[in-house]
Amino acid sequence: MHPIIGKSKLSPNVTRLVVEAPRIAQIRQAGQFVIVRAAEGAERLPLTIADADAGAGTITLIIQAVGKSTEDLVALEPGEAIRDVVGPLGQATDLLEHGRAVCVGGGVGTAVMLPLVQGLSRNGVRVTSIIGGRSREWVILEEELSRYGEVITCTDDGSYGRPGFVTQALADVITDGPIDVVYAVGPVPMMRAVAEMTRPSAIPTVVSLNPIMIDGTGMCGGCRVSVGGKTLYACVDGPEFNAHEVDFGLLSDRLSPYRDFEKAALEKRHCQLGPQIAEVSAAATAPVGAAR
Amino acid sequence: MNDQAMPAAGEPIVPIEDRLIHPVGERAAVTPKERMTILRQLMPEQDAQARARNFEEVNLGLPQQLAMLEAERCLQCKNPVCITGCPVRVNIPRFIDLLARGDMRAAADSLLDDNALPCVTGRVCPQESQCEAVCLRGKKGDAVAIGYLERFVADWANHHRDSAPAVPTSSGKTVAIVGSGPAGLTAAGELAKRGHTVTVFEAFHAAGGVLIYGIPEFRLPKDIVHDEVTRLEQMGVRIEPNAIIGKTYALDELRATFDAIFIAVGAGLPVFMDIPGENLKGVYSANEYLTRVNLMGAYRPDADTPVLHGQRVAVVGGGNVAMDAVRTAQRLGAAAATIVYRRGMDEIPARREEVHHAQQEGIGFEMQVAPVEVIGENGWVTGLRCVRMELGEPDASGRRRPVPVPGSEFVIDCDMVVVAIGTRSNPILTTSAVGLKVNEWGYIEVDGAGMTSLPGVFAGGDIVRGAATVILAMGDGKRAASAIDAYVRGELPVAQPEATSAAI
């Protein structure tokens, strides 16, 4: 069992859980993920390790509640525990050693970005973070990211920071001067747009993918993605890949087979719980991106 | 009818069945000639039509009287070849004799002494190609139904656990087992019996390996696996779930902590066909499909983990895994569930019983057919384009390989395809372990004692032999346990590592 040590809400449907997992906290590297199972009978959910404190023996998980399983998970309170946490899984990020990096985060993808920004900053890389949300309340981790470098915050409705999409801000940063690498994590359309933007100037671009998976060790083959015409497994070969080689159409498609099932499960959960979760329910209709 | 089976003149004729009621420990008065007249018992089964729509067990098990009658068929050979036919060397005549005597406790103890997981093997072993294939009784009539009897005695033992298993005195030695499938669990049981402190590391959240994620409920109820695991825990075996060696812990860390290690991680990676359309929605590896249904319980309507309920399902492959997948699809409501296999019915590698059960349940068989493309629309599978195969000219090995028949392409309409054409080795552990020798396919190389290129590190099961059966993995686990026992006692000579380029 993995007790929950801390919990806070970052946006209407994004929750931060600090969870006891000493072994993983000690050895995890930026870019790696865990698979959690909230309780007996629950689904196995892959989640990026957003942060870790080896001394305290805790890891931080940032969860977008978009379905029954994620809602069950964020319904856990400090003092309760997550039944299973396994990891760290996946390859660690190949972090730039020096130079200039731009990290683009959309929605809960910003959480995946945080350890990258931390690692890059530790390497002495100059990092610009570009993060976005629909409106001010959907912007997450701005303060945390600002500790490691410049942050450009965008909102679709202009209610905060720079009006417009993160890709528009990226376009401006690209024209400002040379960039060694771009990391992009967020909804599939956002990652695809970033890839298209950096392709003409051949700026190395890395995306972190989170397709549907079960075991996280290469056993199920459910997380197969097409990269450079080759079928690879996000769980063991990734989760990070060269954005210019990823088949985003296939990725998007393979995220969707259980949509009807998920919708039904969510409705059933809400019927059982009653009206108090109406707020989360409204938020759950937000576009699903890096977290399924 | 058969006067040779009659008792001596002057005695009343009592049917054999009635002679089975006798004091415990005694054998029924059955003459050798009478013995030969007893027909092999048939396994009671759930009705085929009904079971094709539920996940309840297909085989119901013999009632005691029929099990004892079947036990009377055993000839108690002086040289019991059935034992050599068994990969874990179960003393078959011994437990059958005890069963015939009605001494169930002794029969159970005898069986459990030889086999750590008899409830499992009594259900999933290919007896017809092992113990029963060599059974002398089978030279005249049918072989003794050894598998049925094993299941009967094992289930009796499972239902009559009067006390926890004895915990032997500690040897002071520690052994780590990587993987809790049939090889790992068998080794754990054997080592615990010898007093060693055993920790089993499992990557999933629950122990059992292929027994819980792969083999469906209708063939091996999960409660049985849980019971077997619980029995090991009662013997002092510690199971650590959610631990991936090569990720959560390095093999070297285990080597520093434990006196010996047994690697039994299986051959877990799926093999795909490498044909166009394989990434369409509705194409599953058998691993994923069966794991969703079995381990994650997606066959239950209230499960959190989803699985697609295909209406027309094609399963590619002819092994036991393919049979499990196709019969699962049928149980999940498929109107048509079909096996697609490139060779003929005679070459199908699945157990005969599984094929027979599948046929009874209305599974379709497209034989000598090979898929060439998965067809789709809007990202979803709509069909499987196939070509008919025929046997070609003998190749260099003299074996006639299937070759496509020109112009024979056709499409199987389907909304789901499950690929069950085999598995390969998982590199997570092997590539992260320095100095661990693997062959060109990534399987671990071991010596005669089951030891790898790393002293004190043993390996067995599918990660050594490639995809095989539960019982072969168990045999490896049992042999490795003996070798590990000798090793930790300092009684196993360790060869000096070869000075090869790989070792440098």
PDB file of N, CA, C and O in Angstrom, chain A residues 22-62:
ATOM      1  N   PRO A  22       8.997   4.833  -1.577  1.00  0.00           N
ATOM      2  CA  PRO A  22      10.408   5.144  -1.309  1.00  0.00           C
ATOM      3  C   PRO A  22      11.381   4.643  -2.370  1.00  0.00           C
ATOM      4  O   PRO A  22      12.286   5.371  -2.777  1.00  0.00           O
ATOM      5  N   ARG A  23      11.167   3.393  -2.797  1.00  0.00           N
ATOM      6  CA  ARG A  23      12.106   2.812  -3.759  1.00  0.00           C
ATOM      7  C   ARG A  23      12.090   3.602  -5.079  1.00  0.00           C
ATOM      8  O   ARG A  23      13.128   3.910  -5.652  1.00  0.00           O
ATOM      9  N   ILE A  24      10.905   3.915  -5.545  1.00  0.00           N
ATOM     10  CA  ILE A  24      10.784   4.625  -6.824  1.00  0.00           C
ATOM     11  C   ILE A  24      11.326   6.043  -6.671  1.00  0.00           C
ATOM     12  O   ILE A  24      12.029   6.553  -7.548  1.00  0.00           O
ATOM     13  N   ALA A  25      11.033   6.684  -5.536  1.00  0.00           N
ATOM     14  CA  ALA A  25      11.520   8.042  -5.295  1.00  0.00           C
ATOM     15  C   ALA A  25      13.044   8.092  -5.374  1.00  0.00           C
ATOM     16  O   ALA A  25      13.638   9.041  -5.865  1.00  0.00           O
ATOM     17  N   GLN A  26      13.667   6.998  -4.917  1.00  0.00           N
ATOM     18  CA  GLN A  26      15.116   6.948  -4.833  1.00  0.00           C
ATOM     19  C   GLN A  26      15.770   6.797  -6.212  1.00  0.00           C
ATOM     20  O   GLN A  26      16.830   7.366  -6.458  1.00  0.00           O
ATOM     21  N   ILE A  27      15.156   6.055  -7.119  1.00  0.00           N
ATOM     22  CA  ILE A  27      15.865   5.701  -8.355  1.00  0.00           C
ATOM     23  C   ILE A  27      15.268   6.286  -9.620  1.00  0.00           C
ATOM     24  O   ILE A  27      15.840   6.155 -10.685  1.00  0.00           O
ATOM     25  N   ARG A  28      14.128   6.933  -9.546  1.00  0.00           N
ATOM     26  CA  ARG A  28      13.463   7.392 -10.772  1.00  0.00           C
ATOM     27  C   ARG A  28      14.318   8.479 -11.455  1.00  0.00           C
ATOM     28  O   ARG A  28      15.068   9.204 -10.815  1.00  0.00           O
ATOM     29  N   GLN A  29      14.173   8.562 -12.762  1.00  0.00           N
ATOM     30  CA  GLN A  29      14.836   9.607 -13.534  1.00  0.00           C
ATOM     31  C   GLN A  29      13.775  10.371 -14.306  1.00  0.00           C
ATOM     32  O   GLN A  29      12.669   9.864 -14.546  1.00  0.00           O
ATOM     33  N   ALA A  30      14.128  11.590 -14.714  1.00  0.00           N
ATOM     34  CA  ALA A  30      13.188  12.423 -15.461  1.00  0.00           C
ATOM     35  C   ALA A  30      12.676  11.667 -16.682  1.00  0.00           C
ATOM     36  O   ALA A  30      13.441  10.980 -17.360  1.00  0.00           O
ATOM     37  N   GLY A  31      11.387  11.774 -16.938  1.00  0.00           N
ATOM     38  CA  GLY A  31      10.797  11.147 -18.122  1.00  0.00           C
ATOM     39  C   GLY A  31      10.164   9.803 -17.815  1.00  0.00           C
ATOM     40  O   GLY A  31       9.423   9.270 -18.634  1.00  0.00           O
ATOM     41  N   GLN A  32      10.446   9.233 -16.636  1.00  0.00           N
ATOM     42  CA  GLN A  32       9.898   7.900 -16.339  1.00  0.00           C
ATOM     43  C   GLN A  32       8.499   7.992 -15.739  1.00  0.00           C
ATOM     44  O   GLN A  32       8.073   9.053 -15.286  1.00  0.00           O
ATOM     45  N   PHE A  33       7.815   6.859 -15.743  1.00  0.00           N
ATOM     46  CA  PHE A  33       6.442   6.845 -15.246  1.00  0.00           C
ATOM     47  C   PHE A  33       6.203   5.649 -14.324  1.00  0.00           C
ATOM     48  O   PHE A  33       7.071   4.777 -14.191  1.00  0.00           O
ATOM     49  N   VAL A  34       5.066   5.666 -13.687  1.00  0.00           N
ATOM     50  CA  VAL A  34       4.645   4.521 -12.876  1.00  0.00           C
ATOM     51  C   VAL A  34       3.289   4.053 -13.394  1.00  0.00           C
ATOM     52  O   VAL A  34       2.613   4.774 -14.140  1.00  0.00           O
ATOM     53  N   ILE A  35       2.899   2.840 -12.997  1.00  0.00           N
ATOM     54  CA  ILE A  35       1.521   2.400 -13.218  1.00  0.00           C
ATOM     55  C   ILE A  35       0.898   2.209 -11.849  1.00  0.00           C
ATOM     56  O   ILE A  35       1.512   1.583 -10.974  1.00  0.00           O
ATOM     57  N   VAL A  36      -0.267   2.808 -11.652  1.00  0.00           N
ATOM     58  CA  VAL A  36      -0.922   2.699 -10.347  1.00  0.00           C
ATOM     59  C   VAL A  36      -2.262   1.997 -10.505  1.00  0.00           C
ATOM     60  O   VAL A  36      -2.884   2.021 -11.563  1.00  0.00           O
ATOM     61  N   ARG A  37      -2.666   1.369  -9.421  1.00  0.00           N
ATOM     62  CA  ARG A  37      -3.987   0.754  -9.340  1.00  0.00           C
ATOM     63  C   ARG A  37      -4.553   1.247  -8.009  1.00  0.00           C
ATOM     64  O   ARG A  37      -4.040   0.928  -6.942  1.00  0.00           O
ATOM     65  N   ALA A  38      -5.584   2.071  -8.090  1.00  0.00           N
ATOM     66  CA  ALA A  38      -6.070   2.769  -6.900  1.00  0.00           C
ATOM     67  C   ALA A  38      -6.494   1.790  -5.814  1.00  0.00           C
ATOM     68  O   ALA A  38      -6.189   1.984  -4.646  1.00  0.00           O
ATOM     69  N   ALA A  39      -7.203   0.755  -6.196  1.00  0.00           N
ATOM     70  CA  ALA A  39      -7.748  -0.186  -5.219  1.00  0.00           C
ATOM     71  C   ALA A  39      -7.902  -1.539  -5.891  1.00  0.00           C
ATOM     72  O   ALA A  39      -7.726  -1.666  -7.105  1.00  0.00           O
ATOM     73  N   GLU A  40      -8.235  -2.557  -5.088  1.00  0.00           N
ATOM     74  CA  GLU A  40      -8.490  -3.882  -5.647  1.00  0.00           C
ATOM     75  C   GLU A  40      -9.560  -3.765  -6.736  1.00  0.00           C
ATOM     76  O   GLU A  40     -10.575  -3.100  -6.529  1.00  0.00           O
ATOM     77  N   GLY A  41      -9.325  -4.344  -7.879  1.00  0.00           N
ATOM     78  CA  GLY A  41     -10.310  -4.303  -8.953  1.00  0.00           C
ATOM     79  C   GLY A  41     -10.204  -3.084  -9.855  1.00  0.00           C
ATOM     80  O   GLY A  41     -10.865  -3.016 -10.877  1.00  0.00           O
ATOM     81  N   ALA A  42      -9.360  -2.130  -9.471  1.00  0.00           N
ATOM     82  CA  ALA A  42      -9.252  -0.915 -10.279  1.00  0.00           C
ATOM     83  C   ALA A  42      -8.407  -1.148 -11.526  1.00  0.00           C
ATOM     84  O   ALA A  42      -7.651  -2.110 -11.613  1.00  0.00           O
ATOM     85  N   GLU A  43      -8.561  -0.222 -12.465  1.00  0.00           N
ATOM     86  CA  GLU A  43      -7.793  -0.252 -13.701  1.00  0.00           C
ATOM     87  C   GLU A  43      -6.335   0.111 -13.403  1.00  0.00           C
ATOM     88  O   GLU A  43      -6.051   0.836 -12.464  1.00  0.00           O
ATOM     89  N   ARG A  44      -5.422  -0.370 -14.237  1.00  0.00           N
ATOM     90  CA  ARG A  44      -4.018   0.053 -14.122  1.00  0.00           C
ATOM     91  C   ARG A  44      -3.836   1.309 -14.948  1.00  0.00           C
ATOM     92  O   ARG A  44      -4.133   1.316 -16.144  1.00  0.00           O
ATOM     93  N   LEU A  45      -3.354   2.379 -14.318  1.00  0.00           N
ATOM     94  CA  LEU A  45      -3.218   3.663 -14.996  1.00  0.00           C
ATOM     95  C   LEU A  45      -1.756   4.084 -15.074  1.00  0.00           C
ATOM     96  O   LEU A  45      -1.087   4.171 -14.045  1.00  0.00           O
ATOM     97  N   PRO A  46      -1.251   4.385 -16.279  1.00  0.00           N
ATOM     98  CA  PRO A  46       0.109   4.909 -16.369  1.00  0.00           C
ATOM     99  C   PRO A  46       0.123   6.406 -16.051  1.00  0.00           C
ATOM    100  O   PRO A  46      -0.709   7.160 -16.564  1.00  0.00           O
ATOM    101  N   LEU A  47       1.045   6.834 -15.200  1.00  0.00           N
ATOM    102  CA  LEU A  47       1.148   8.242 -14.810  1.00  0.00           C
ATOM    103  C   LEU A  47       2.615   8.640 -14.732  1.00  0.00           C
ATOM    104  O   LEU A  47       3.430   7.918 -14.149  1.00  0.00           O
ATOM    105  N   THR A  48       2.937   9.776 -15.307  1.00  0.00           N
ATOM    106  CA  THR A  48       4.309  10.267 -15.233  1.00  0.00           C
ATOM    107  C   THR A  48       4.657  10.631 -13.795  1.00  0.00           C
ATOM    108  O   THR A  48       3.809  11.122 -13.050  1.00  0.00           O
ATOM    109  N   ILE A  49       5.909  10.356 -13.435  1.00  0.00           N
ATOM    110  CA  ILE A  49       6.380  10.801 -12.119  1.00  0.00           C
ATOM    111  C   ILE A  49       6.731  12.277 -12.270  1.00  0.00           C
ATOM    112  O   ILE A  49       7.717  12.640 -12.905  1.00  0.00           O
ATOM    113  N   ALA A  50       5.883  13.163 -11.698  1.00  0.00           N
ATOM    114  CA  ALA A  50       6.070  14.591 -11.907  1.00  0.00           C
ATOM    115  C   ALA A  50       7.189  15.141 -11.042  1.00  0.00           C
ATOM    116  O   ALA A  50       7.839  16.118 -11.403  1.00  0.00           O
ATOM    117  N   ASP A  51       7.408  14.503  -9.909  1.00  0.00           N
ATOM    118  CA  ASP A  51       8.466  14.966  -9.012  1.00  0.00           C
ATOM    119  C   ASP A  51       8.710  13.842  -8.007  1.00  0.00           C
ATOM    120  O   ASP A  51       7.883  12.936  -7.877  1.00  0.00           O
ATOM    121  N   ALA A  52       9.842  13.917  -7.326  1.00  0.00           N
ATOM    122  CA  ALA A  52      10.135  12.908  -6.310  1.00  0.00           C
ATOM    123  C   ALA A  52      11.001  13.520  -5.233  1.00  0.00           C
ATOM    124  O   ALA A  52      11.774  14.440  -5.496  1.00  0.00           O
ATOM    125  N   ASP A  53      10.833  13.005  -4.033  1.00  0.00           N
ATOM    126  CA  ASP A  53      11.665  13.432  -2.909  1.00  0.00           C
ATOM    127  C   ASP A  53      12.264  12.171  -2.293  1.00  0.00           C
ATOM    128  O   ASP A  53      11.594  11.455  -1.544  1.00  0.00           O
ATOM    129  N   ALA A  54      13.517  11.917  -2.665  1.00  0.00           N
ATOM    130  CA  ALA A  54      14.146  10.668  -2.222  1.00  0.00           C
ATOM    131  C   ALA A  54      14.253  10.631  -0.705  1.00  0.00           C
ATOM    132  O   ALA A  54      14.079   9.579  -0.090  1.00  0.00           O
ATOM    133  N   GLY A  55      14.524  11.787  -0.097  1.00  0.00           N
ATOM    134  CA  GLY A  55      14.662  11.858   1.355  1.00  0.00           C
ATOM    135  C   GLY A  55      13.373  11.494   2.057  1.00  0.00           C
ATOM    136  O   GLY A  55      13.346  10.697   3.000  1.00  0.00           O
ATOM    137  N   ALA A  56      12.282  12.055   1.563  1.00  0.00           N
ATOM    138  CA  ALA A  56      10.978  11.796   2.177  1.00  0.00           C
ATOM    139  C   ALA A  56      10.380  10.477   1.696  1.00  0.00           C
ATOM    140  O   ALA A  56       9.397   9.994   2.258  1.00  0.00           O
ATOM    141  N   GLY A  57      10.954   9.924   0.615  1.00  0.00           N
ATOM    142  CA  GLY A  57      10.428   8.664   0.076  1.00  0.00           C
ATOM    143  C   GLY A  57       9.098   8.835  -0.624  1.00  0.00           C
ATOM    144  O   GLY A  57       8.260   7.924  -0.604  1.00  0.00           O
ATOM    145  N   THR A  58       8.900   9.975  -1.241  1.00  0.00           N
ATOM    146  CA  THR A  58       7.606  10.212  -1.902  1.00  0.00           C
ATOM    147  C   THR A  58       7.788  10.551  -3.379  1.00  0.00           C
ATOM    148  O   THR A  58       8.823  11.069  -3.793  1.00  0.00           O
ATOM    149  N   ILE A  59       6.765  10.264  -4.144  1.00  0.00           N
ATOM    150  CA  ILE A  59       6.701  10.718  -5.529  1.00  0.00           C
ATOM    151  C   ILE A  59       5.437  11.562  -5.700  1.00  0.00           C
ATOM    152  O   ILE A  59       4.492  11.433  -4.928  1.00  0.00           O
ATOM    153  N   THR A  60       5.484  12.453  -6.699  1.00  0.00           N
ATOM    154  CA  THR A  60       4.336  13.311  -6.974  1.00  0.00           C
ATOM    155  C   THR A  60       3.684  12.865  -8.264  1.00  0.00           C
ATOM    156  O   THR A  60       4.362  12.672  -9.275  1.00  0.00           O
ATOM    157  N   LEU A  61       2.383  12.678  -8.213  1.00  0.00           N
ATOM    158  CA  LEU A  61       1.624  12.308  -9.405  1.00  0.00           C
ATOM    159  C   LEU A  61       0.620  13.424  -9.674  1.00  0.00           C
ATOM    160  O   LEU A  61      -0.018  13.920  -8.743  1.00  0.00           O
ATOM    161  N   ILE A  62       0.515  13.804 -10.915  1.00  0.00           N
ATOM    162  CA  ILE A  62      -0.448  14.853 -11.265  1.00  0.00           C
ATOM    163  C   ILE A  62      -1.463  14.234 -12.212  1.00  0.00           C
ATOM    164  O   ILE A  62      -1.109  13.704 -13.267  1.00  0.00           O
TER     165      ILE A  62
END
